[in-house]
PDB file of C-alpha atoms in Angstrom:
ATOM      1  CA  MET A   1     -22.216 -11.528   4.689  1.00 46.00           C
ATOM      2  CA  THR A   2     -20.884  -8.687   6.809  1.00 50.00           C
ATOM      3  CA  SER A   3     -18.671 -11.091   8.782  1.00 52.00           C
ATOM      4  CA  GLU A   4     -17.123 -12.284   5.523  1.00 60.00           C
ATOM      5  CA  LYS A   5     -16.104  -8.772   4.324  1.00 70.00           C
ATOM      6  CA  PRO A   6     -12.796  -8.574   6.184  1.00 78.00           C
ATOM      7  CA  LYS A   7     -11.782 -11.964   4.874  1.00 81.00           C
ATOM      8  CA  VAL A   8     -12.710 -10.831   1.345  1.00 79.00           C
ATOM      9  CA  TRP A   9     -10.675  -7.687   1.573  1.00 80.00           C
ATOM     10  CA  LEU A  10      -7.791  -9.738   2.946  1.00 88.00           C
ATOM     11  CA  TYR A  11      -7.864 -12.055  -0.098  1.00 85.00           C
ATOM     12  CA  LEU A  12      -7.983  -9.031  -2.445  1.00 83.00           C
ATOM     13  CA  LEU A  13      -5.051  -7.364  -0.722  1.00 88.00           C
ATOM     14  CA  LEU A  14      -2.959 -10.569  -0.671  1.00 90.00           C
ATOM     15  CA  LEU A  15      -3.589 -11.361  -4.351  1.00 90.00           C
ATOM     16  CA  THR A  16      -2.769  -7.827  -5.377  1.00 87.00           C
ATOM     17  CA  LEU A  17       0.558  -8.008  -3.509  1.00 91.00           C
ATOM     18  CA  GLN A  18       1.215 -11.416  -4.922  1.00 92.00           C
ATOM     19  CA  TYR A  19       0.482 -10.521  -8.574  1.00 87.00           C
ATOM     20  CA  GLY A  20       2.553  -7.348  -8.210  1.00 87.00           C
ATOM     21  CA  SER A  21       5.564  -8.935  -6.546  1.00 90.00           C
ATOM     22  CA  GLN A  22       5.821 -12.181  -8.426  1.00 90.00           C
ATOM     23  CA  PRO A  23       7.909 -10.916 -11.341  1.00 86.00           C
ATOM     24  CA  LEU A  24      10.256  -9.053  -8.942  1.00 88.00           C
ATOM     25  CA  LEU A  25      10.609 -12.105  -6.719  1.00 90.00           C
ATOM     26  CA  SER A  26      11.439 -14.392  -9.601  1.00 89.00           C
ATOM     27  CA  LYS A  27      13.877 -11.951 -11.018  1.00 85.00           C
ATOM     28  CA  ARG A  28      15.697 -11.426  -7.558  1.00 87.00           C
ATOM     29  CA  PHE A  29      15.680 -14.974  -6.202  1.00 92.00           C
ATOM     30  CA  VAL A  30      15.933 -17.222  -9.257  1.00 91.00           C
ATOM     31  CA  ARG A  31      19.451 -17.412 -10.678  1.00 90.00           C
ATOM     32  CA  ARG A  32      19.792 -17.481 -14.450  1.00 87.00           C
ATOM     33  CA  GLU A  33      21.356 -20.954 -14.325  1.00 91.00           C
ATOM     34  CA  VAL A  34      18.295 -22.456 -12.585  1.00 92.00           C
ATOM     35  CA  ILE A  35      16.695 -25.078 -14.911  1.00 91.00           C
ATOM     36  CA  VAL A  36      13.255 -23.761 -15.879  1.00 87.00           C
ATOM     37  CA  THR A  37      11.597 -27.182 -15.729  1.00 88.00           C
ATOM     38  CA  SER A  38      12.741 -27.735 -12.182  1.00 92.00           C
ATOM     39  CA  LEU A  39      11.296 -24.438 -11.115  1.00 92.00           C
ATOM     40  CA  VAL A  40       7.956 -25.093 -12.804  1.00 87.00           C
ATOM     41  CA  LEU A  41       7.656 -28.606 -11.303  1.00 91.00           C
ATOM     42  CA  ALA A  42       8.486 -27.206  -7.833  1.00 93.00           C
ATOM     43  CA  CYS A  43       5.636 -24.614  -8.331  1.00 91.00           C
ATOM     44  CA  GLU A  44       3.132 -27.318  -9.291  1.00 88.00           C
ATOM     45  CA  VAL A  45       4.096 -29.496  -6.361  1.00 92.00           C
ATOM     46  CA  ALA A  46       3.704 -26.495  -4.054  1.00 93.00           C
ATOM     47  CA  LYS A  47       0.190 -25.845  -5.425  1.00 91.00           C
ATOM     48  CA  VAL A  48      -0.865 -29.401  -4.920  1.00 92.00           C
ATOM     49  CA  VAL A  49       0.358 -29.269  -1.267  1.00 93.00           C
ATOM     50  CA  CYS A  50      -1.501 -26.044  -0.617  1.00 91.00           C
ATOM     51  CA  ALA A  51      -4.734 -27.212  -2.267  1.00 90.00           C
ATOM     52  CA  VAL A  52      -4.747 -30.492  -0.396  1.00 91.00           C
ATOM     53  CA  ILE A  53      -4.167 -28.783   2.898  1.00 91.00           C
ATOM     54  CA  LEU A  54      -7.127 -26.549   2.267  1.00 88.00           C
ATOM     55  CA  LEU A  55      -9.340 -29.447   1.186  1.00 90.00           C
ATOM     56  CA  VAL A  56      -8.538 -31.311   4.357  1.00 91.00           C
ATOM     57  CA  LYS A  57      -9.165 -28.139   6.403  1.00 89.00           C
ATOM     58  CA  GLU A  58     -12.472 -27.780   4.695  1.00 85.00           C
ATOM     59  CA  GLY A  59     -13.429 -31.331   5.434  1.00 87.00           C
ATOM     60  CA  THR A  60     -14.261 -32.096   1.807  1.00 86.00           C
ATOM     61  CA  PHE A  61     -11.079 -34.054   0.920  1.00 86.00           C
ATOM     62  CA  LYS A  62     -12.470 -37.463   1.780  1.00 86.00           C
ATOM     63  CA  LYS A  63     -15.812 -36.893  -0.074  1.00 86.00           C
ATOM     64  CA  LEU A  64     -14.075 -35.603  -3.212  1.00 83.00           C
ATOM     65  CA  PHE A  65     -11.531 -38.423  -3.112  1.00 82.00           C
ATOM     66  CA  GLN A  66     -14.331 -41.052  -2.965  1.00 84.00           C
ATOM     67  CA  GLN A  67     -16.197 -39.373  -5.919  1.00 81.00           C
ATOM     68  CA  TRP A  68     -13.067 -38.857  -8.034  1.00 82.00           C
ATOM     69  CA  SER A  69     -12.540 -40.861 -11.252  1.00 80.00           C
ATOM     70  CA  LEU A  70      -9.657 -40.947 -13.644  1.00 80.00           C
ATOM     71  CA  VAL A  71     -11.846 -40.512 -16.758  1.00 79.00           C
ATOM     72  CA  GLY A  72     -13.582 -37.483 -15.235  1.00 77.00           C
ATOM     73  CA  SER A  73     -10.287 -35.965 -14.201  1.00 79.00           C
ATOM     74  CA  LEU A  74      -8.722 -36.425 -17.679  1.00 77.00           C
ATOM     75  CA  THR A  75     -11.842 -35.095 -19.387  1.00 75.00           C
ATOM     76  CA  ALA A  76     -11.975 -31.823 -17.287  1.00 77.00           C
ATOM     77  CA  SER A  77      -8.276 -31.122 -16.548  1.00 79.00           C
ATOM     78  CA  ALA A  78      -5.897 -32.901 -18.937  1.00 82.00           C
ATOM     79  CA  LEU A  79      -5.801 -30.423 -21.866  1.00 84.00           C
ATOM     80  CA  PRO A  80      -5.758 -27.143 -19.824  1.00 83.00           C
ATOM     81  CA  ALA A  81      -3.181 -28.708 -17.450  1.00 81.00           C
ATOM     82  CA  ALA A  82      -0.756 -29.433 -20.373  1.00 81.00           C
ATOM     83  CA  ILE A  83      -1.333 -26.015 -21.803  1.00 86.00           C
ATOM     84  CA  TYR A  84      -0.616 -24.355 -18.473  1.00 78.00           C
ATOM     85  CA  ALA A  85       2.553 -26.400 -18.123  1.00 76.00           C
ATOM     86  CA  VAL A  86       3.889 -24.969 -21.346  1.00 85.00           C
ATOM     87  CA  GLN A  87       2.709 -21.496 -20.378  1.00 86.00           C
ATOM     88  CA  ASN A  88       4.523 -21.548 -17.017  1.00 77.00           C
ATOM     89  CA  SER A  89       7.795 -22.559 -18.761  1.00 81.00           C
ATOM     90  CA  LEU A  90       7.354 -19.620 -21.151  1.00 88.00           C
ATOM     91  CA  LEU A  91       6.673 -17.261 -18.253  1.00 85.00           C
ATOM     92  CA  GLN A  92       9.746 -18.411 -16.410  1.00 78.00           C
ATOM     93  CA  ILE A  93      11.892 -17.707 -19.516  1.00 86.00           C
ATOM     94  CA  SER A  94      10.330 -14.329 -19.926  1.00 86.00           C
ATOM     95  CA  TYR A  95      10.790 -13.373 -16.237  1.00 78.00           C
ATOM     96  CA  LYS A  96      14.573 -13.518 -16.734  1.00 78.00           C
ATOM     97  CA  ASN A  97      14.678 -11.310 -19.888  1.00 82.00           C
ATOM     98  CA  LEU A  98      12.141  -8.530 -19.257  1.00 81.00           C
ATOM     99  CA  ASP A  99      11.961  -5.835 -16.538  1.00 76.00           C
ATOM    100  CA  SER A 100       9.188  -6.529 -13.999  1.00 71.00           C
ATOM    101  CA  LEU A 101       6.759  -3.828 -15.003  1.00 70.00           C
ATOM    102  CA  THR A 102       7.029  -4.499 -18.759  1.00 76.00           C
ATOM    103  CA  PHE A 103       6.463  -8.196 -18.070  1.00 79.00           C
ATOM    104  CA  SER A 104       3.397  -7.497 -15.885  1.00 72.00           C
ATOM    105  CA  ILE A 105       1.755  -5.206 -18.429  1.00 75.00           C
ATOM    106  CA  LEU A 106       2.379  -7.568 -21.362  1.00 80.00           C
ATOM    107  CA  ASN A 107       0.993 -10.341 -19.315  1.00 77.00           C
ATOM    108  CA  GLN A 108      -2.385  -8.609 -19.109  1.00 71.00           C
ATOM    109  CA  THR A 109      -2.989  -9.254 -22.802  1.00 77.00           C
ATOM    110  CA  LYS A 110      -4.157 -12.692 -21.654  1.00 77.00           C
ATOM    111  CA  LEU A 111      -7.529 -10.943 -21.050  1.00 73.00           C
ATOM    112  CA  LEU A 112      -7.790 -10.298 -24.790  1.00 76.00           C
ATOM    113  CA  PHE A 113      -7.112 -13.984 -25.619  1.00 82.00           C
ATOM    114  CA  THR A 114      -9.437 -15.081 -22.868  1.00 79.00           C
ATOM    115  CA  ALA A 115     -12.206 -13.049 -24.392  1.00 78.00           C
ATOM    116  CA  PHE A 116     -11.507 -14.479 -27.775  1.00 82.00           C
ATOM    117  CA  PHE A 117     -11.487 -18.156 -26.696  1.00 84.00           C
ATOM    118  CA  THR A 118     -14.427 -17.740 -24.400  1.00 79.00           C
ATOM    119  CA  PHE A 119     -16.416 -16.610 -27.392  1.00 82.00           C
ATOM    120  CA  LEU A 120     -15.024 -19.371 -29.601  1.00 86.00           C
ATOM    121  CA  ILE A 121     -15.631 -22.140 -27.023  1.00 82.00           C
ATOM    122  CA  LEU A 122     -18.617 -20.909 -24.975  1.00 75.00           C
ATOM    123  CA  GLY A 123     -20.183 -18.416 -27.285  1.00 78.00           C
ATOM    124  CA  GLN A 124     -19.993 -15.537 -24.851  1.00 74.00           C
ATOM    125  CA  LYS A 125     -20.158 -12.195 -26.692  1.00 77.00           C
ATOM    126  CA  GLN A 126     -18.472  -8.902 -25.952  1.00 76.00           C
ATOM    127  CA  SER A 127     -20.102  -5.499 -25.790  1.00 83.00           C
ATOM    128  CA  GLY A 128     -18.962  -2.628 -27.977  1.00 85.00           C
ATOM    129  CA  LYS A 129     -17.173  -1.009 -25.083  1.00 86.00           C
ATOM    130  CA  GLN A 130     -15.392  -4.278 -24.278  1.00 80.00           C
ATOM    131  CA  ILE A 131     -14.128  -4.483 -27.842  1.00 83.00           C
ATOM    132  CA  LEU A 132     -12.822  -0.855 -27.442  1.00 88.00           C
ATOM    133  CA  ALA A 133     -11.097  -1.967 -24.254  1.00 82.00           C
ATOM    134  CA  LEU A 134      -9.437  -4.885 -25.978  1.00 78.00           C
ATOM    135  CA  GLY A 135      -8.275  -2.493 -28.741  1.00 83.00           C
ATOM    136  CA  LEU A 136      -6.676  -0.326 -26.132  1.00 83.00           C
ATOM    137  CA  LEU A 137      -4.919  -3.335 -24.685  1.00 77.00           C
ATOM    138  CA  ILE A 138      -3.458  -4.300 -28.073  1.00 76.00           C
ATOM    139  CA  ILE A 139      -2.112  -0.647 -28.503  1.00 82.00           C
ATOM    140  CA  ALA A 140      -0.503  -0.901 -25.021  1.00 79.00           C
ATOM    141  CA  ALA A 141       1.177  -4.172 -25.800  1.00 74.00           C
ATOM    142  CA  THR A 142       2.494  -2.798 -29.010  1.00 73.00           C
ATOM    143  CA  LEU A 143       3.895   0.259 -27.324  1.00 76.00           C
ATOM    144  CA  LEU A 144       5.683  -1.942 -24.844  1.00 70.00           C
ATOM    145  CA  SER A 145       7.130  -4.205 -27.492  1.00 65.00           C
ATOM    146  CA  VAL A 146       8.454  -1.242 -29.513  1.00 65.00           C
ATOM    147  CA  GLY A 147       9.720   0.355 -26.366  1.00 64.00           C
ATOM    148  CA  GLU A 148      11.706  -2.674 -25.268  1.00 59.00           C
ATOM    149  CA  SER A 149      13.367  -3.020 -28.757  1.00 57.00           C
ATOM    150  CA  THR A 150      14.166   0.704 -28.894  1.00 59.00           C
ATOM    151  CA  ASN A 151      15.623   0.968 -25.439  1.00 57.00           C
ATOM    152  CA  LYS A 152      18.041  -1.845 -26.138  1.00 52.00           C
ATOM    153  CA  SER A 153      18.944  -0.784 -29.683  1.00 50.00           C
ATOM    154  CA  SER A 154      22.477   0.011 -28.647  1.00 47.00           C
ATOM    155  CA  SER A 155      23.178  -3.677 -28.357  1.00 48.00           C
ATOM    156  CA  GLY A 156      21.662  -5.561 -31.310  1.00 49.00           C
ATOM    157  CA  ALA A 157      22.248  -9.004 -29.878  1.00 46.00           C
ATOM    158  CA  HIS A 158      20.675  -8.004 -26.592  1.00 62.00           C
ATOM    159  CA  SER A 159      17.654  -6.456 -28.381  1.00 64.00           C
ATOM    160  CA  GLU A 160      17.137  -9.769 -30.153  1.00 68.00           C
ATOM    161  CA  ASN A 161      17.289 -11.595 -26.861  1.00 74.00           C
ATOM    162  CA  ILE A 162      14.707  -9.246 -25.352  1.00 80.00           C
ATOM    163  CA  LEU A 163      12.354  -9.874 -28.272  1.00 79.00           C
ATOM    164  CA  LEU A 164      12.905 -13.701 -28.570  1.00 82.00           C
ATOM    165  CA  TYR A 165      13.313 -14.576 -24.968  1.00 82.00           C
ATOM    166  CA  GLY A 166      11.298 -11.889 -23.274  1.00 86.00           C
ATOM    167  CA  ILE A 167       8.479 -10.487 -25.358  1.00 87.00           C
ATOM    168  CA  VAL A 168       7.624 -13.478 -27.538  1.00 89.00           C
ATOM    169  CA  PRO A 169       7.403 -16.021 -24.641  1.00 91.00           C
ATOM    170  CA  VAL A 170       5.105 -13.841 -22.514  1.00 89.00           C
ATOM    171  CA  MET A 171       2.823 -13.107 -25.533  1.00 90.00           C
ATOM    172  CA  VAL A 172       2.588 -16.807 -26.450  1.00 93.00           C
ATOM    173  CA  ALA A 173       2.022 -17.594 -22.773  1.00 91.00           C
ATOM    174  CA  SER A 174      -0.886 -15.058 -22.805  1.00 88.00           C
ATOM    175  CA  VAL A 175      -2.490 -16.850 -25.816  1.00 90.00           C
ATOM    176  CA  LEU A 176      -2.126 -20.173 -24.012  1.00 91.00           C
ATOM    177  CA  SER A 177      -3.548 -18.673 -20.722  1.00 84.00           C
ATOM    178  CA  GLY A 178      -6.637 -17.485 -22.635  1.00 83.00           C
ATOM    179  CA  LEU A 179      -7.222 -20.860 -24.217  1.00 87.00           C
ATOM    180  CA  ALA A 180      -6.595 -22.777 -20.897  1.00 83.00           C
ATOM    181  CA  SER A 181      -8.849 -20.361 -18.952  1.00 78.00           C
ATOM    182  CA  SER A 182     -11.799 -20.879 -21.396  1.00 79.00           C
ATOM    183  CA  LEU A 183     -11.325 -24.630 -21.194  1.00 81.00           C
ATOM    184  CA  CYS A 184     -11.300 -24.560 -17.384  1.00 77.00           C
ATOM    185  CA  GLN A 185     -14.510 -22.483 -17.416  1.00 73.00           C
ATOM    186  CA  TRP A 186     -16.137 -25.020 -19.726  1.00 78.00           C
ATOM    187  CA  ALA A 187     -15.016 -27.827 -17.464  1.00 75.00           C
ATOM    188  CA  SER A 188     -16.279 -26.151 -14.282  1.00 69.00           C
ATOM    189  CA  GLN A 189     -19.693 -25.628 -15.942  1.00 64.00           C
ATOM    190  CA  VAL A 190     -19.949 -29.175 -17.210  1.00 62.00           C
ATOM    191  CA  LYS A 191     -18.122 -31.200 -14.524  1.00 65.00           C
ATOM    192  CA  LYS A 192     -18.776 -28.932 -11.516  1.00 68.00           C
ATOM    193  CA  HIS A 193     -15.236 -29.312 -10.305  1.00 71.00           C
ATOM    194  CA  THR A 194     -14.253 -27.242  -7.154  1.00 78.00           C
ATOM    195  CA  SER A 195     -11.348 -24.761  -7.648  1.00 75.00           C
ATOM    196  CA  TYR A 196      -9.123 -26.754  -5.166  1.00 83.00           C
ATOM    197  CA  LEU A 197      -9.789 -30.004  -6.930  1.00 84.00           C
ATOM    198  CA  MET A 198      -9.051 -28.481 -10.342  1.00 80.00           C
ATOM    199  CA  THR A 199      -5.788 -27.087  -8.916  1.00 82.00           C
ATOM    200  CA  VAL A 200      -4.777 -30.538  -7.666  1.00 86.00           C
ATOM    201  CA  GLU A 201      -5.634 -32.372 -10.936  1.00 85.00           C
ATOM    202  CA  MET A 202      -4.125 -29.811 -13.281  1.00 81.00           C
ATOM    203  CA  SER A 203      -0.904 -29.453 -11.262  1.00 84.00           C
ATOM    204  CA  LEU A 204      -0.425 -33.220 -11.253  1.00 87.00           C
ATOM    205  CA  ILE A 205      -1.205 -33.761 -14.949  1.00 83.00           C
ATOM    206  CA  GLY A 206       0.918 -30.733 -15.866  1.00 79.00           C
ATOM    207  CA  SER A 207       3.753 -32.183 -13.834  1.00 85.00           C
ATOM    208  CA  PHE A 208       3.548 -35.575 -15.577  1.00 85.00           C
ATOM    209  CA  CYS A 209       3.589 -33.735 -18.993  1.00 80.00           C
ATOM    210  CA  LEU A 210       6.664 -31.760 -17.999  1.00 80.00           C
ATOM    211  CA  LEU A 211       8.467 -34.904 -16.674  1.00 85.00           C
ATOM    212  CA  ALA A 212       7.621 -36.745 -19.983  1.00 84.00           C
ATOM    213  CA  SER A 213       9.007 -33.816 -21.956  1.00 79.00           C
ATOM    214  CA  THR A 214      12.376 -33.901 -20.194  1.00 83.00           C
ATOM    215  CA  ALA A 215      13.253 -37.187 -21.805  1.00 80.00           C
ATOM    216  CA  HIS A 216      14.291 -35.397 -25.016  1.00 80.00           C
ATOM    217  CA  SER A 217      14.635 -31.767 -24.016  1.00 84.00           C
ATOM    218  CA  PRO A 218      17.632 -29.514 -23.243  1.00 88.00           C
ATOM    219  CA  ASP A 219      16.248 -29.091 -19.685  1.00 88.00           C
ATOM    220  CA  GLY A 220      16.064 -32.910 -19.293  1.00 90.00           C
ATOM    221  CA  GLU A 221      19.624 -33.176 -20.283  1.00 91.00           C
ATOM    222  CA  ALA A 222      20.622 -30.288 -17.910  1.00 92.00           C
ATOM    223  CA  ILE A 223      18.955 -32.048 -15.025  1.00 91.00           C
ATOM    224  CA  LYS A 224      20.728 -35.321 -15.744  1.00 90.00           C
ATOM    225  CA  LYS A 225      24.080 -33.512 -16.002  1.00 91.00           C
ATOM    226  CA  TYR A 226      23.759 -30.955 -13.146  1.00 93.00           C
ATOM    227  CA  GLY A 227      20.898 -32.238 -11.005  1.00 93.00           C
ATOM    228  CA  PHE A 228      17.342 -31.138 -10.400  1.00 92.00           C
ATOM    229  CA  PHE A 229      18.154 -28.333  -8.013  1.00 94.00           C
ATOM    230  CA  HIS A 230      21.078 -26.907 -10.066  1.00 93.00           C
ATOM    231  CA  GLY A 231      21.425 -23.132  -9.309  1.00 93.00           C
ATOM    232  CA  TRP A 232      18.884 -23.271  -6.507  1.00 95.00           C
ATOM    233  CA  THR A 233      19.364 -21.447  -3.188  1.00 93.00           C
ATOM    234  CA  LEU A 234      17.105 -21.363  -0.159  1.00 94.00           C
ATOM    235  CA  LEU A 235      15.699 -18.098  -1.347  1.00 94.00           C
ATOM    236  CA  THR A 236      14.470 -19.752  -4.678  1.00 94.00           C
ATOM    237  CA  LEU A 237      11.679 -21.236  -2.476  1.00 95.00           C
ATOM    238  CA  VAL A 238      10.294 -17.690  -2.038  1.00 94.00           C
ATOM    239  CA  PRO A 239       8.870 -17.276  -5.560  1.00 93.00           C
ATOM    240  CA  VAL A 240       7.930 -20.960  -5.682  1.00 94.00           C
ATOM    241  CA  ILE A 241       5.721 -20.545  -2.591  1.00 94.00           C
ATOM    242  CA  SER A 242       4.472 -17.214  -3.677  1.00 94.00           C
ATOM    243  CA  ASN A 243       3.392 -18.699  -7.036  1.00 91.00           C
ATOM    244  CA  ALA A 244       1.486 -21.530  -5.206  1.00 91.00           C
ATOM    245  CA  VAL A 245      -0.256 -19.155  -2.875  1.00 91.00           C
ATOM    246  CA  GLY A 246      -1.274 -16.961  -5.776  1.00 90.00           C
ATOM    247  CA  GLY A 247      -2.914 -19.947  -7.561  1.00 84.00           C
ATOM    248  CA  ILE A 248      -4.947 -20.633  -4.429  1.00 85.00           C
ATOM    249  CA  LEU A 249      -5.884 -16.909  -3.918  1.00 86.00           C
ATOM    250  CA  VAL A 250      -7.188 -16.585  -7.473  1.00 76.00           C
ATOM    251  CA  GLY A 251      -9.819 -19.247  -6.745  1.00 69.00           C
ATOM    252  CA  LEU A 252     -10.734 -17.602  -3.409  1.00 74.00           C
ATOM    253  CA  VAL A 253     -11.060 -14.053  -4.906  1.00 75.00           C
ATOM    254  CA  THR A 254     -13.177 -15.399  -7.742  1.00 64.00           C
ATOM    255  CA  ALA A 255     -15.376 -17.301  -5.322  1.00 60.00           C
ATOM    256  CA  TYR A 256     -15.861 -14.593  -2.648  1.00 67.00           C
ATOM    257  CA  ALA A 257     -15.347 -11.348  -4.566  1.00 62.00           C
ATOM    258  CA  GLY A 258     -16.326 -12.118  -8.164  1.00 53.00           C
ATOM    259  CA  GLY A 259     -14.611 -11.332 -11.500  1.00 50.00           C
ATOM    260  CA  VAL A 260     -15.115  -7.636 -11.455  1.00 47.00           C
ATOM    261  CA  ARG A 261     -13.029  -7.150  -8.251  1.00 58.00           C
ATOM    262  CA  LYS A 262     -10.498  -9.602  -9.584  1.00 66.00           C
ATOM    263  CA  GLY A 263     -10.145  -7.137 -12.597  1.00 61.00           C
ATOM    264  CA  PHE A 264      -9.357  -4.293 -10.131  1.00 63.00           C
ATOM    265  CA  VAL A 265      -6.849  -6.560  -8.431  1.00 75.00           C
ATOM    266  CA  ILE A 266      -5.021  -7.063 -11.676  1.00 70.00           C
ATOM    267  CA  VAL A 267      -4.849  -3.255 -12.286  1.00 67.00           C
ATOM    268  CA  SER A 268      -3.686  -2.572  -8.795  1.00 74.00           C
ATOM    269  CA  ALA A 269      -0.992  -5.256  -9.190  1.00 79.00           C
ATOM    270  CA  LEU A 270       0.603  -3.247 -12.012  1.00 73.00           C
ATOM    271  CA  LEU A 271       0.979  -0.284  -9.710  1.00 74.00           C
ATOM    272  CA  VAL A 272       2.415  -2.544  -7.038  1.00 81.00           C
ATOM    273  CA  THR A 273       5.018  -3.866  -9.566  1.00 81.00           C
ATOM    274  CA  ALA A 274       6.022  -0.328 -10.641  1.00 78.00           C
ATOM    275  CA  LEU A 275       6.364   0.680  -6.886  1.00 81.00           C
ATOM    276  CA  PHE A 276       8.352  -2.422  -5.916  1.00 85.00           C
ATOM    277  CA  GLN A 277      10.654  -2.089  -8.997  1.00 82.00           C
ATOM    278  CA  PHE A 278      11.348   1.507  -8.085  1.00 83.00           C
ATOM    279  CA  ILE A 279      11.899   0.848  -4.392  1.00 86.00           C
ATOM    280  CA  PHE A 280      14.035  -2.279  -4.701  1.00 83.00           C
ATOM    281  CA  ASP A 281      15.763  -1.883  -8.028  1.00 80.00           C
ATOM    282  CA  GLY A 282      15.798   1.923  -8.100  1.00 83.00           C
ATOM    283  CA  LYS A 283      14.534   1.771 -11.708  1.00 78.00           C
ATOM    284  CA  PRO A 284      11.936   4.271 -12.645  1.00 81.00           C
ATOM    285  CA  PRO A 285       9.356   3.226 -15.375  1.00 76.00           C
ATOM    286  CA  SER A 286      10.342   3.892 -18.952  1.00 75.00           C
ATOM    287  CA  ILE A 287       8.421   6.435 -21.046  1.00 82.00           C
ATOM    288  CA  TYR A 288       6.836   3.519 -22.949  1.00 78.00           C
ATOM    289  CA  CYS A 289       5.676   2.006 -19.685  1.00 76.00           C
ATOM    290  CA  LEU A 290       4.214   5.273 -18.497  1.00 81.00           C
ATOM    291  CA  MET A 291       2.340   5.607 -21.895  1.00 84.00           C
ATOM    292  CA  ALA A 292       1.077   1.981 -21.724  1.00 81.00           C
ATOM    293  CA  LEU A 293       0.107   1.896 -18.107  1.00 80.00           C
ATOM    294  CA  PRO A 294      -2.986   4.155 -18.343  1.00 87.00           C
ATOM    295  CA  LEU A 295      -4.076   2.341 -21.528  1.00 85.00           C
ATOM    296  CA  VAL A 296      -4.014  -1.008 -19.685  1.00 80.00           C
ATOM    297  CA  THR A 297      -5.672   0.313 -16.533  1.00 81.00           C
ATOM    298  CA  SER A 298      -8.452   2.020 -18.472  1.00 86.00           C
ATOM    299  CA  SER A 299      -8.975  -0.996 -20.798  1.00 81.00           C
ATOM    300  CA  ILE A 300      -9.328  -3.433 -17.982  1.00 77.00           C
ATOM    301  CA  PHE A 301     -11.705  -1.038 -16.071  1.00 81.00           C
ATOM    302  CA  ILE A 302     -13.831  -0.580 -19.200  1.00 85.00           C
ATOM    303  CA  TYR A 303     -13.898  -4.306 -19.976  1.00 76.00           C
ATOM    304  CA  GLN A 304     -14.959  -5.189 -16.372  1.00 71.00           C
ATOM    305  CA  LYS A 305     -17.473  -2.382 -15.984  1.00 80.00           C
ATOM    306  CA  TYR A 306     -19.450  -2.659 -19.267  1.00 81.00           C
ATOM    307  CA  PRO A 307     -20.175  -6.393 -19.963  1.00 78.00           C
ATOM    308  CA  TYR A 308     -22.306  -7.603 -22.880  1.00 77.00           C
ATOM    309  CA  VAL A 309     -26.078  -7.518 -22.176  1.00 78.00           C
ATOM    310  CA  ASP A 310     -28.514  -9.560 -24.295  1.00 70.00           C
ATOM    311  CA  ARG A 311     -31.219  -7.058 -25.239  1.00 65.00           C
ATOM    312  CA  LYS A 312     -33.768  -9.821 -25.906  1.00 62.00           C
ATOM    313  CA  LYS A 313     -33.411 -11.252 -22.384  1.00 57.00           C
ATOM    314  CA  LYS A 314     -33.382  -7.695 -20.974  1.00 55.00           C
ATOM    315  CA  ASP A 315     -36.649  -6.829 -22.676  1.00 52.00           C
TER     316      ASP A 315
END
């Protein structure tokens, strides 16, 4: 176990940096004219490539391929994959219309919705302190929503864009993330899928869903008119690859470090986002972000620290 500690800390560090830098990378290296669907599809393909490489390196690819079945894959991965595909599209829209720190903090509300859907689907209860933590998270999200609208009040049209194309997409994406996460947990418990296999299946299914949706969508028309890589530069690959690596690291951190440490990674990533935004954009956090940040960090800490304990089982 001691020999694995350096590897565990490396995964934690890398995931913290990836979570914290992803919004900034997307904002800096993805032009506004880039077609969202093309970016999401590229991220999914990159995840498949990374997961397959790791399965081959592990030596389990052949065995899993022989045991794989279409029915089992659709049962375990189809619905969450479709949900994640929609979620990723919403996140790409939000990246372009919110500052990096506000996006990162609002994105943490997915924990609230994960808790709700986990209870709904799996019957997992929350402790009193966890409910308090979720309440703090809602207050923080409300502060940020009001703050974004107030800060942009000098331009009514821009305020409306911030709300409709920044805040609303990331909040809807958080709801979808909670639902998909709960479905994945259910699938892993029932189907015993490995994280790498789930990544491959869900990325492929999600990609097919997105491709099907382009037949009658504005993005589909834009791809036909301008081409798949419209607005791309070589640097656009940076957030694409970062997103794929992040998807792999989430599975590794969960497997080697557990959910509690992953919670601390999420908190640390908020600080990384604030630091990077100040260093590279020269933009200090707004007063609303400063008010919301301790609420978010404390709520996530409380939620991870005080899980529900069944008194009957304890006795």
